[in-house]
Amino acid sequence: MSKKLIILLSLSTLVLLWILWPVQYFKNPTSTVLLSREGELMGALLADDDQWRFPQSENVPDKFKKAIITFEDKYFYIHPGINPVSVLRALFLNLKSGRIVSGGSTISMQVIRISRKGKTRTFFEKIIEAILTVKLELTHSKNEILSMYASNAPMGSNVVGLDAAAWRYFGRSASQLSWAEAATLAVLPNSPSLIFPGKNENKLLLKRNRLLDKLYQKGIIDKSTCILSKAEPLPEKPHPLPQIAPHLLTRIVNDGLKNKIVTSTINYNLQNKVNEIVLRHHKNLINNQINNIAALVLDVNSGDVLAYVGNVPKSDTMINGNQVDIITARRSPGSLLKPMLFAAMLDEGLILPNSLVPDIPTQIGSYAPANFNRSYDGAVPAKNALSRSLNVPAVRMLMSYGVDKFYRILKKGGITTLDKPPAHYGLSIILGGSEVTLYEISGFYASMARTLNSYTLYKDKYLNNSYFPPHYLPEKDKNTQLSEKSTLFSAGTLWCLFNALVEVARPEEDSHWQMFSSSHKIAWKTGTSFGFRDAWAIGTTPQYVVGVWTGNANGEGRPGLVGIYTAAPIMLDIFKFLNPTQWFKRPDNDMERIKTCKYSGFRASEICTETTWQLIPKNAIRIGTCPFHKWIHLDLEEKYQLNASCASINEIKTLPWFILPPVQESYFRQKNAFYKKPPPFRSDCIDNNFQKIMGFVYPEPNASIFIPKELDGTPGKMVVKVVHRNPDAVLYWHLDNNFLGFTKKFHHFPIRPSFGKHLITVIDQNGEKISRDFLILNPKE
C-alpha cells in the first residue's frame, strides 16, 4: 500500500471520526419550567444568565414550523445544510456592495452561528460555519435541527427560544399560537436586537404581514385567515409568566431538577381553584394578623400531589413571609397524631371504639396536660375522646400504650422529622410536642386510607407497600405484591378510625355543614399547637386527602388561631370543589360482632346489666371484659350496702352495679345523669373496701415534683387533691405521719414540703385510709 493511500485513509478516518464525534452545540443555562399533569405551564424561573430560555423541546408546533421555513429557508428539507443558490446570490450581493449584506444562511447554518455565540461575520467564519453545518446535517435529522433552532433563536430582550417567547409575548404556549403570532415570532430572530415587541412596531408589522402573504401565496393559509391574521395587533409589553405553584417550582430546584422541564402530577384546574380558595380565606384571616396558609391535596391510591399551595399566592412576600414553603416546614402538629394512637391501641385490643378511658385532672411530674375547654368528663368513650380531641385521655392512653411503641409507629408511617430519641419527646408527643411537615402528615393519612382501599380492592389482602410518601412527579405503577397482613393497621381498625373521625364537630361559622356532611362523608381531624402558633385540618375520603395549615411563618401565635376555626373551613371548601361521593366499604371479613357493655364500652361480662352488639376489628377481639360492673350486697330496700359482718344472707340482696374509680366518678356523674353511686355502708357494717371510697387526684403515684418559689422568694406550695364518694365526708391529712389538718366537702389541701421523698396520708371519719409517695425535686441538684 502506497504512502499516499495510507495518508488518504488516515485523513478519511480522522474526518469520519470528527463527523461522528458527538458535540453539544448549546451549553447555555436554561430556565426551570414546571408543567401540570395536562402539560399546562405553572411557572418558570430565569436561567442563571438572566435569560428566559426554556429547555429544548423536541416538538416544534406546525404553524411556527411552516412560518419559519417559509421566511428563512424554503428549501430546508431539500438541501444538505448549505443552499448553493442562496450562497451564490449572497456572494453576488456582497461583492457588489463591497461588504456583507447577505449571509445566504440556511436554518442549519443559523443553528451553528447561534451556537458559536456571535462570531464576526467574515468570509473565513462563513467557511467554518459551512463545515460545521455539514457535520450537523450528517449527525442530526431535519426535525432535530429545527428543534435546536426554535429553542435557541434570539427573540429580543432577554427572551430566547420559541417556548419562552410565546409565553412572554402572547401569554400562551407555542402550540396555542395563531398564525399571526407564529409569523411574528418567525421574523423576530432575523433582527432580534432591533425588532422586538414594543419597539419599531411598523417595521415588525411589515415583516409579519409580508410573511403572512407568502404563506397565503404558497397555499398554507387561506385568504380569510390571511386577512384576519393581518388584523391582529402586535404584542405590547411582555407578559409575566404564570406563577400558579411558585413554592413547588422552588422545591423542584431544591430537589435537584434545576434547568429542566418538569411535568408534575398537579391538576391544573384544581391548583387554580385551591389558590382561589386560599386567597379568599386569607382576606379574612389577615384581619387577625394570621398571614400564612398552606394547602395540599393528595390522590389516595396513587399518592399523587394534585394541588400544592405552599403559602398564600400573589401577596407581599417580604412582609408576610409568604416566600416560605410551609408544606415542607417543620411545625408542631397539635392533636394530629391522636388518630394514630387510637388506631394502634384498637389494633392491639387495648381499647374498643366505645370503651371508657379516663378523663380526669392529671399531673405527671411537672407535666400537667389539660383539655382545651379546661373541663373533665371523668371517663369518656375512646372514639368520643378522639372526635372531641380531648388531651387528657390521649395522654393517659399514651401512658398505657408506651411512648417508644408509638414513636416506632410514627416512623413506620413516614414521619421522618422525629430525629431525636423517644425520651426526648415523652408524653407531650401526642399533644404536639414534636415536629411534622404538612407533606408527611398528609401522606400518613393517605397511606392509612390507601391500606383500607387495597383490602377491598384485592379481596381481603393488603399491598406490601401501602405506606409511602406523596410524590409530585409521575411514577410508574408500584409493585402490587400482596400480603395477608397490613404494614401497620388492619382494615377493620382503619374503618373504625375513619368512622370515628366523621363525628368531629364542624366549624360554627359553616352554617351549612350538616347538609354538606350528609352528602359528603369526610373523616377529618384538626390540631392546634401550644401558644396558638399552628392550626391544622386534615380530611380523608377514599379518593382524596386534603391537608391545610394556617398561622404565621415566623411562629407568632395569635388568639383565635385554632384548627377548627381557621384551617377547617378552608379544608371543607376544597372538599366541596372535589365533590367526593364515595365512602370506605366496610371490611366485613376483618371484623367481628361482639356483645359489649352499654355503659363501659368493653366486652360485656356476665353481670353487665345492659348490652349492645358492636362491630369491632378482629385484632381487638382479645380485649378483656367490662372492669366496672361489680357485685354489691344491699339491704332489701337497696338503701345501704351490707356484708357478713352486719347481716345474714336472708337480709342481703346481691345486684350488679356500674362503679367507676372515685376520681373518675366525681366528674362522670356530673355529666351523666344515669350514673348512680353505690349506696353507702350501713353504720353497723364494716366496709371491707370492696370498692374504693376515695382516691387521689393529685399527685400521681411516685410523682417527681418541682415547686417554684413565690414571687417574694419564699418556698412555694403544692396543692394535694382528693375526692370522696360521700359528699359529707371529713378527711384528716397527714404528711410523713405529722397531722396537718382536716377538710370538709372540698378536699384540696395546700402543703409546703421540703426537698426529698414524702408520704401523704388521708383518713376519713370512718377510718378509711389512702396514702401516696412523692418526691420534691431540688433544682440545685
PDB file of N, CA, C and O in Angstrom, residues 290-314:
ATOM      1  N   ILE A 290     -53.156  36.799  60.899  1.00  0.00           N
ATOM      2  CA  ILE A 290     -52.796  35.431  60.508  1.00  0.00           C
ATOM      3  C   ILE A 290     -52.445  35.518  59.031  1.00  0.00           C
ATOM      4  O   ILE A 290     -53.316  35.652  58.173  1.00  0.00           O
ATOM      5  N   ASN A 291     -51.159  35.470  58.732  1.00  0.00           N
ATOM      6  CA  ASN A 291     -50.676  35.866  57.410  1.00  0.00           C
ATOM      7  C   ASN A 291     -50.467  34.727  56.428  1.00  0.00           C
ATOM      8  O   ASN A 291     -50.401  34.962  55.225  1.00  0.00           O
ATOM      9  N   ASN A 292     -50.346  33.514  56.909  1.00  0.00           N
ATOM     10  CA  ASN A 292     -49.887  32.438  56.034  1.00  0.00           C
ATOM     11  C   ASN A 292     -50.844  31.247  56.040  1.00  0.00           C
ATOM     12  O   ASN A 292     -51.413  30.899  57.071  1.00  0.00           O
ATOM     13  N   ILE A 293     -50.992  30.642  54.867  1.00  0.00           N
ATOM     14  CA  ILE A 293     -51.837  29.460  54.679  1.00  0.00           C
ATOM     15  C   ILE A 293     -51.102  28.510  53.736  1.00  0.00           C
ATOM     16  O   ILE A 293     -50.469  28.947  52.779  1.00  0.00           O
ATOM     17  N   ALA A 294     -51.205  27.217  54.006  1.00  0.00           N
ATOM     18  CA  ALA A 294     -50.699  26.203  53.084  1.00  0.00           C
ATOM     19  C   ALA A 294     -51.780  25.151  52.898  1.00  0.00           C
ATOM     20  O   ALA A 294     -52.532  24.848  53.829  1.00  0.00           O
ATOM     21  N   ALA A 295     -51.872  24.596  51.691  1.00  0.00           N
ATOM     22  CA  ALA A 295     -52.872  23.564  51.404  1.00  0.00           C
ATOM     23  C   ALA A 295     -52.267  22.530  50.465  1.00  0.00           C
ATOM     24  O   ALA A 295     -51.520  22.862  49.540  1.00  0.00           O
ATOM     25  N   LEU A 296     -52.621  21.272  50.720  1.00  0.00           N
ATOM     26  CA  LEU A 296     -52.101  20.152  49.942  1.00  0.00           C
ATOM     27  C   LEU A 296     -53.249  19.203  49.655  1.00  0.00           C
ATOM     28  O   LEU A 296     -54.011  18.855  50.556  1.00  0.00           O
ATOM     29  N   VAL A 297     -53.381  18.771  48.398  1.00  0.00           N
ATOM     30  CA  VAL A 297     -54.404  17.793  48.015  1.00  0.00           C
ATOM     31  C   VAL A 297     -53.695  16.579  47.417  1.00  0.00           C
ATOM     32  O   VAL A 297     -52.877  16.724  46.502  1.00  0.00           O
ATOM     33  N   LEU A 298     -54.019  15.399  47.950  1.00  0.00           N
ATOM     34  CA  LEU A 298     -53.386  14.158  47.506  1.00  0.00           C
ATOM     35  C   LEU A 298     -54.425  13.210  46.926  1.00  0.00           C
ATOM     36  O   LEU A 298     -55.562  13.146  47.414  1.00  0.00           O
ATOM     37  N   ASP A 299     -54.025  12.466  45.925  1.00  0.00           N
ATOM     38  CA  ASP A 299     -54.803  11.331  45.458  1.00  0.00           C
ATOM     39  C   ASP A 299     -54.440  10.133  46.326  1.00  0.00           C
ATOM     40  O   ASP A 299     -53.268   9.768  46.431  1.00  0.00           O
ATOM     41  N   VAL A 300     -55.432   9.536  46.985  1.00  0.00           N
ATOM     42  CA  VAL A 300     -55.148   8.500  47.978  1.00  0.00           C
ATOM     43  C   VAL A 300     -54.454   7.295  47.360  1.00  0.00           C
ATOM     44  O   VAL A 300     -53.396   6.852  47.829  1.00  0.00           O
ATOM     45  N   ASN A 301     -55.012   6.725  46.313  1.00  0.00           N
ATOM     46  CA  ASN A 301     -54.497   5.450  45.807  1.00  0.00           C
ATOM     47  C   ASN A 301     -53.134   5.569  45.154  1.00  0.00           C
ATOM     48  O   ASN A 301     -52.282   4.688  45.320  1.00  0.00           O
ATOM     49  N   SER A 302     -52.901   6.649  44.422  1.00  0.00           N
ATOM     50  CA  SER A 302     -51.621   6.792  43.726  1.00  0.00           C
ATOM     51  C   SER A 302     -50.567   7.515  44.549  1.00  0.00           C
ATOM     52  O   SER A 302     -49.371   7.356  44.330  1.00  0.00           O
ATOM     53  N   GLY A 303     -51.011   8.345  45.501  1.00  0.00           N
ATOM     54  CA  GLY A 303     -50.076   9.188  46.239  1.00  0.00           C
ATOM     55  C   GLY A 303     -49.697  10.451  45.487  1.00  0.00           C
ATOM     56  O   GLY A 303     -48.853  11.219  45.948  1.00  0.00           O
ATOM     57  N   ASP A 304     -50.320  10.685  44.329  1.00  0.00           N
ATOM     58  CA  ASP A 304     -50.026  11.888  43.536  1.00  0.00           C
ATOM     59  C   ASP A 304     -50.417  13.150  44.293  1.00  0.00           C
ATOM     60  O   ASP A 304     -51.477  13.201  44.925  1.00  0.00           O
ATOM     61  N   VAL A 305     -49.576  14.174  44.185  1.00  0.00           N
ATOM     62  CA  VAL A 305     -49.930  15.504  44.674  1.00  0.00           C
ATOM     63  C   VAL A 305     -50.771  16.175  43.595  1.00  0.00           C
ATOM     64  O   VAL A 305     -50.294  16.394  42.480  1.00  0.00           O
ATOM     65  N   LEU A 306     -52.005  16.497  43.918  1.00  0.00           N
ATOM     66  CA  LEU A 306     -52.915  17.101  42.941  1.00  0.00           C
ATOM     67  C   LEU A 306     -52.948  18.622  43.038  1.00  0.00           C
ATOM     68  O   LEU A 306     -53.268  19.299  42.056  1.00  0.00           O
ATOM     69  N   ALA A 307     -52.672  19.154  44.213  1.00  0.00           N
ATOM     70  CA  ALA A 307     -52.592  20.610  44.395  1.00  0.00           C
ATOM     71  C   ALA A 307     -51.558  20.891  45.470  1.00  0.00           C
ATOM     72  O   ALA A 307     -51.511  20.195  46.487  1.00  0.00           O
ATOM     73  N   TYR A 308     -50.732  21.908  45.235  1.00  0.00           N
ATOM     74  CA  TYR A 308     -49.603  22.216  46.124  1.00  0.00           C
ATOM     75  C   TYR A 308     -49.543  23.721  46.293  1.00  0.00           C
ATOM     76  O   TYR A 308     -49.021  24.443  45.442  1.00  0.00           O
ATOM     77  N   VAL A 309     -50.133  24.213  47.382  1.00  0.00           N
ATOM     78  CA  VAL A 309     -50.100  25.647  47.684  1.00  0.00           C
ATOM     79  C   VAL A 309     -49.244  25.809  48.930  1.00  0.00           C
ATOM     80  O   VAL A 309     -49.718  25.640  50.057  1.00  0.00           O
ATOM     81  N   GLY A 310     -47.977  26.120  48.731  1.00  0.00           N
ATOM     82  CA  GLY A 310     -47.039  26.187  49.853  1.00  0.00           C
ATOM     83  C   GLY A 310     -47.240  27.393  50.741  1.00  0.00           C
ATOM     84  O   GLY A 310     -46.790  27.402  51.886  1.00  0.00           O
ATOM     85  N   ASN A 311     -47.924  28.398  50.238  1.00  0.00           N
ATOM     86  CA  ASN A 311     -48.207  29.600  51.014  1.00  0.00           C
ATOM     87  C   ASN A 311     -49.174  30.453  50.208  1.00  0.00           C
ATOM     88  O   ASN A 311     -49.534  30.104  49.084  1.00  0.00           O
ATOM     89  N   VAL A 312     -49.581  31.559  50.774  1.00  0.00           N
ATOM     90  CA  VAL A 312     -50.566  32.405  50.104  1.00  0.00           C
ATOM     91  C   VAL A 312     -49.984  32.931  48.799  1.00  0.00           C
ATOM     92  O   VAL A 312     -48.932  33.570  48.794  1.00  0.00           O
ATOM     93  N   PRO A 313     -50.624  32.660  47.655  1.00  0.00           N
ATOM     94  CA  PRO A 313     -50.096  33.148  46.377  1.00  0.00           C
ATOM     95  C   PRO A 313     -50.389  34.624  46.175  1.00  0.00           C
ATOM     96  O   PRO A 313     -51.314  35.182  46.776  1.00  0.00           O
ATOM     97  N   LYS A 314     -49.564  35.254  45.355  1.00  0.00           N
ATOM     98  CA  LYS A 314     -49.797  36.644  44.919  1.00  0.00           C
ATOM     99  C   LYS A 314     -49.978  37.603  46.081  1.00  0.00           C
ATOM    100  O   LYS A 314     -50.942  38.357  46.155  1.00  0.00           O
TER     101      LYS A 314
END
